[in-house]
Tab-separated table of N, CA and C in Angstrom:
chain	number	residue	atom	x	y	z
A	914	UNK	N	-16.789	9.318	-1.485
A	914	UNK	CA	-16.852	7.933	-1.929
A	914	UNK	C	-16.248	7.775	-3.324
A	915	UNK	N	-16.725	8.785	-4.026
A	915	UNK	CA	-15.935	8.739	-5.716
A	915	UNK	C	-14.336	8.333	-5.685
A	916	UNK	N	-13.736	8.909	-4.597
A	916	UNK	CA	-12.195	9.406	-4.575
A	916	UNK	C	-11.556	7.636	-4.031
A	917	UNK	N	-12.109	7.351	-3.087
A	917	UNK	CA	-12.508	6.354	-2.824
A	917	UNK	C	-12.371	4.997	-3.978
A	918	UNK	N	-13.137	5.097	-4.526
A	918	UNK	CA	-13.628	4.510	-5.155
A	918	UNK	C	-12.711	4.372	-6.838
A	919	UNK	N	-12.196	5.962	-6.986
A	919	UNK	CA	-10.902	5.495	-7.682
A	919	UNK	C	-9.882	5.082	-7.812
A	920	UNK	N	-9.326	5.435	-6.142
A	920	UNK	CA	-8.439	4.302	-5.506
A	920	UNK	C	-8.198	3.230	-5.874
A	921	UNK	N	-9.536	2.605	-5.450
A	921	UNK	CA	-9.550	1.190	-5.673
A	921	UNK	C	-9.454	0.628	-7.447
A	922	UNK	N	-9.797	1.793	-8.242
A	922	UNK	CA	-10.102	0.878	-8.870
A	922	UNK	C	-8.207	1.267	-10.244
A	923	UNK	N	-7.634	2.258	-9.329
A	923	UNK	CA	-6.523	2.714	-10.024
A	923	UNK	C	-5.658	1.007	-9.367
A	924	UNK	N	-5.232	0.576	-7.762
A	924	UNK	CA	-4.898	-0.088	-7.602
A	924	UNK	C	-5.397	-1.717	-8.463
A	925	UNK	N	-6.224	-1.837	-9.216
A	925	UNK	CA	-6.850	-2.997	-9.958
A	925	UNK	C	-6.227	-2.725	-10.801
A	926	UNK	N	-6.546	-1.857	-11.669
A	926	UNK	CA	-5.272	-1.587	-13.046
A	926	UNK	C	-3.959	-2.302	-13.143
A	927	UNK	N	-3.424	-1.820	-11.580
A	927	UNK	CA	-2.103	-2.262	-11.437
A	927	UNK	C	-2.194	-3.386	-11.252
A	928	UNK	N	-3.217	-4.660	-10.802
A	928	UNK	CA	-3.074	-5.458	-10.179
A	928	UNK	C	-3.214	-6.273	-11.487
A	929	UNK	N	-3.969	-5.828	-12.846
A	929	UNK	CA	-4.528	-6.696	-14.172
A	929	UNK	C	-3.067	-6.465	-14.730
A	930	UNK	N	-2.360	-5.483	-14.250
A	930	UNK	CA	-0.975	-5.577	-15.493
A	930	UNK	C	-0.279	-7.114	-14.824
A	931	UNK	N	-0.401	-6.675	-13.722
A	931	UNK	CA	-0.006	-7.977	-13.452
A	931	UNK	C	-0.247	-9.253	-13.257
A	932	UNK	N	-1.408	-9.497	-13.311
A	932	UNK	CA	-2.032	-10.114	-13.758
A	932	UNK	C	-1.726	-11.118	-15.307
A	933	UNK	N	-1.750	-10.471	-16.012
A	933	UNK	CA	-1.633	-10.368	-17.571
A	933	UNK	C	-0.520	-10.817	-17.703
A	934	UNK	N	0.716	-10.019	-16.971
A	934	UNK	CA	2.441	-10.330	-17.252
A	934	UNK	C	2.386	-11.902	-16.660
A	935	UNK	N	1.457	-12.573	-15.501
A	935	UNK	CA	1.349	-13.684	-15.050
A	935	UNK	C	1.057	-14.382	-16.517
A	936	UNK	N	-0.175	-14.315	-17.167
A	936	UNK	CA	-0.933	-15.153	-17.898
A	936	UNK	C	0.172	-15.214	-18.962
A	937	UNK	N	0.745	-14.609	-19.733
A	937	UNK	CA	2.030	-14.561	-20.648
A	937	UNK	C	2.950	-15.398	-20.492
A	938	UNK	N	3.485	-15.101	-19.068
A	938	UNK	CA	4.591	-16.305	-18.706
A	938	UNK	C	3.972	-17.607	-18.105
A	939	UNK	N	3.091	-18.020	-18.168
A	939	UNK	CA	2.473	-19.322	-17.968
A	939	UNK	C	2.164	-19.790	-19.403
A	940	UNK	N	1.518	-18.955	-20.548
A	940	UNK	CA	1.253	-19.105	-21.779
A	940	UNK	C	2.674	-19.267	-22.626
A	941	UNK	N	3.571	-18.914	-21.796
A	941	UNK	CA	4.659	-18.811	-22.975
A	941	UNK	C	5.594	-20.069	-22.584
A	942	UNK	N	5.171	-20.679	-21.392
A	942	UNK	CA	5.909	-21.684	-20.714
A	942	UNK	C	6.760	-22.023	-19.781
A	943	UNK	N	6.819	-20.285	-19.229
A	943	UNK	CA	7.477	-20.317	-18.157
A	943	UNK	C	6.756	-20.775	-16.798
A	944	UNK	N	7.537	-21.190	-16.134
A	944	UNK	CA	7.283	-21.969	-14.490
A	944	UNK	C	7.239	-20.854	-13.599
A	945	UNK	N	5.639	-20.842	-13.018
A	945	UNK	CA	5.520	-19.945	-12.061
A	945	UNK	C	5.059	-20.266	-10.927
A	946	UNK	N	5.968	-19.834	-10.167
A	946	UNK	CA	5.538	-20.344	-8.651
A	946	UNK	C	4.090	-20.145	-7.862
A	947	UNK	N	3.869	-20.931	-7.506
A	947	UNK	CA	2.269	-20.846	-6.936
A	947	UNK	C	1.893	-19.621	-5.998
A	948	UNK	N	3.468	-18.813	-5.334
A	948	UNK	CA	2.900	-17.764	-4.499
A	948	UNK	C	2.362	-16.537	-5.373
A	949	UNK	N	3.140	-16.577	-6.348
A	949	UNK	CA	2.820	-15.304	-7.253
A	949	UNK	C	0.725	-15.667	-7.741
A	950	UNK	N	0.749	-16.546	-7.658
A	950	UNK	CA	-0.984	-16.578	-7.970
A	950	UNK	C	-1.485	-16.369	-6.604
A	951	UNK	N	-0.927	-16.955	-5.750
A	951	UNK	CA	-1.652	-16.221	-4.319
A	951	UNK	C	-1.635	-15.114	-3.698
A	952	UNK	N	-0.492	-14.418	-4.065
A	952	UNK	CA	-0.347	-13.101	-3.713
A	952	UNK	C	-1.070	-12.091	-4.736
A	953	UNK	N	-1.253	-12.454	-6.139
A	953	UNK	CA	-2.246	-11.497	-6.697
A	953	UNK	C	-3.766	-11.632	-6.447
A	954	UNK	N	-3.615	-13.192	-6.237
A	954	UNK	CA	-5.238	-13.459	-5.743
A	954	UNK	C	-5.505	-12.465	-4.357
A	955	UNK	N	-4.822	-12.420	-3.283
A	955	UNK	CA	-4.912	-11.790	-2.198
A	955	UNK	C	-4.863	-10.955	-2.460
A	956	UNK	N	-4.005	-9.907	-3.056
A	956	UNK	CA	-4.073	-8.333	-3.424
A	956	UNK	C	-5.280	-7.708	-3.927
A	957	UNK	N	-6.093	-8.684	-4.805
A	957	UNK	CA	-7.214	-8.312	-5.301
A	957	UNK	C	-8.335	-8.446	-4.363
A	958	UNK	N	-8.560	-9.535	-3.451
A	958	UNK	CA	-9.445	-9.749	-2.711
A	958	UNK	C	-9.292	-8.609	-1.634
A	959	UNK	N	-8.301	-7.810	-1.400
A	959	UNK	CA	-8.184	-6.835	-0.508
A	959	UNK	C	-8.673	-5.622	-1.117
A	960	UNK	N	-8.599	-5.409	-2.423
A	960	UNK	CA	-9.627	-4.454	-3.258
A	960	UNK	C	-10.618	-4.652	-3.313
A	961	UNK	N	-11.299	-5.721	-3.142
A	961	UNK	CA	-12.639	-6.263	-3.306
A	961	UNK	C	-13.219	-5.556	-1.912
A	962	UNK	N	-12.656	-5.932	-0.847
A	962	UNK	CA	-13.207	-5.554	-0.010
A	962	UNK	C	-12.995	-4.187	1.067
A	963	UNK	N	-12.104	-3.379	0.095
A	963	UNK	CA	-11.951	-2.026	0.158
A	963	UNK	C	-13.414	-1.779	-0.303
A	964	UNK	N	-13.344	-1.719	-2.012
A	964	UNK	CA	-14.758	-1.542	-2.301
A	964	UNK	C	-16.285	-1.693	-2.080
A	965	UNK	N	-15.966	-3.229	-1.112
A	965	UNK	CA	-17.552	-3.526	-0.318
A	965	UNK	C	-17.179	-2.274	0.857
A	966	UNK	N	-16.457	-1.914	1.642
A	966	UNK	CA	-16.324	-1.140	2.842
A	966	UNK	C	-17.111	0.160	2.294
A	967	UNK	N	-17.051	0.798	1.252
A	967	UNK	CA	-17.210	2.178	0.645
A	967	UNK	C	-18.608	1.913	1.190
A	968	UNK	N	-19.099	3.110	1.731
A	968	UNK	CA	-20.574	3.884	2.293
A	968	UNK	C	-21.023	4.558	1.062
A	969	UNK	N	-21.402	4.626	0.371
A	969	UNK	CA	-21.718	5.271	-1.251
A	969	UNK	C	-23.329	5.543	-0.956
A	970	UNK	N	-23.543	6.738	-1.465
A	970	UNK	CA	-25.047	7.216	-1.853
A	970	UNK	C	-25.300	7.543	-3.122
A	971	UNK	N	-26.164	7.176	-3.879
A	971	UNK	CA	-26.508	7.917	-4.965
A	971	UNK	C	-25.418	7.905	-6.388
A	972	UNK	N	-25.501	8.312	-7.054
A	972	UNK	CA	-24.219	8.144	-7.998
A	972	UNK	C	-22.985	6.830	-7.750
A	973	UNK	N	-22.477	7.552	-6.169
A	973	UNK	CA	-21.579	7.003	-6.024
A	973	UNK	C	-21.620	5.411	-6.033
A	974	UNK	N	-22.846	5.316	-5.647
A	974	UNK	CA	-23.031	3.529	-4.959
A	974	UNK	C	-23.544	2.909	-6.279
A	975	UNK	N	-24.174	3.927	-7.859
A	975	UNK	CA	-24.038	3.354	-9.014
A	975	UNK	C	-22.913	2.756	-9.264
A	976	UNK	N	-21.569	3.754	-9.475
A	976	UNK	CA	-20.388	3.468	-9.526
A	976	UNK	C	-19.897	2.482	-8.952
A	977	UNK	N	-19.631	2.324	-7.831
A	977	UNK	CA	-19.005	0.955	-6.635
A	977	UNK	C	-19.945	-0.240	-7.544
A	978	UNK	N	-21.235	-0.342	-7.804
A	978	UNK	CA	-21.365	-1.357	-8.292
A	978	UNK	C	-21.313	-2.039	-9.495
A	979	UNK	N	-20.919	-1.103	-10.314
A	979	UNK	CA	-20.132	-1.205	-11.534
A	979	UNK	C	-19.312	-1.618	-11.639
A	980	UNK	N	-18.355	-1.080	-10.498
A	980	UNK	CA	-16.876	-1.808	-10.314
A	980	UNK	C	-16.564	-2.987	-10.028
């Protein structure tokens, strides 16, 4: 479940850079198309529920809910 569980949370990393590079070019005034917010919204909600899927005992299911 740990291994698991870093997966998910290595793919989030990637998903906040981008994330972030979003919030910049909206903050800075650039025009961003509405799919790019739906497609990170979706990418994340598919981590979300990677992470509800995880079977975790003990430690592990501390962790998952941390995340």
């Amino acid at each position: 479940a740990s291994a698991a569980i870093a997966d998910v949370r290595s793919e989030v990393d990637k998903l906040a850079d981008r994330v972030a590079a979003l919030q910049v070019a909206v903050n800075g005034g650039t025009n961003v198309e509405d799919k790019e917010f739906v497609v990170s919204t979706e990418l994340l909600m598919r981590q979300l529920l990677k992470l509800d899927s995880i079977d975790a005992e003990g430690e592990a299911k501390l962790q998952r809910k941390a995340e």
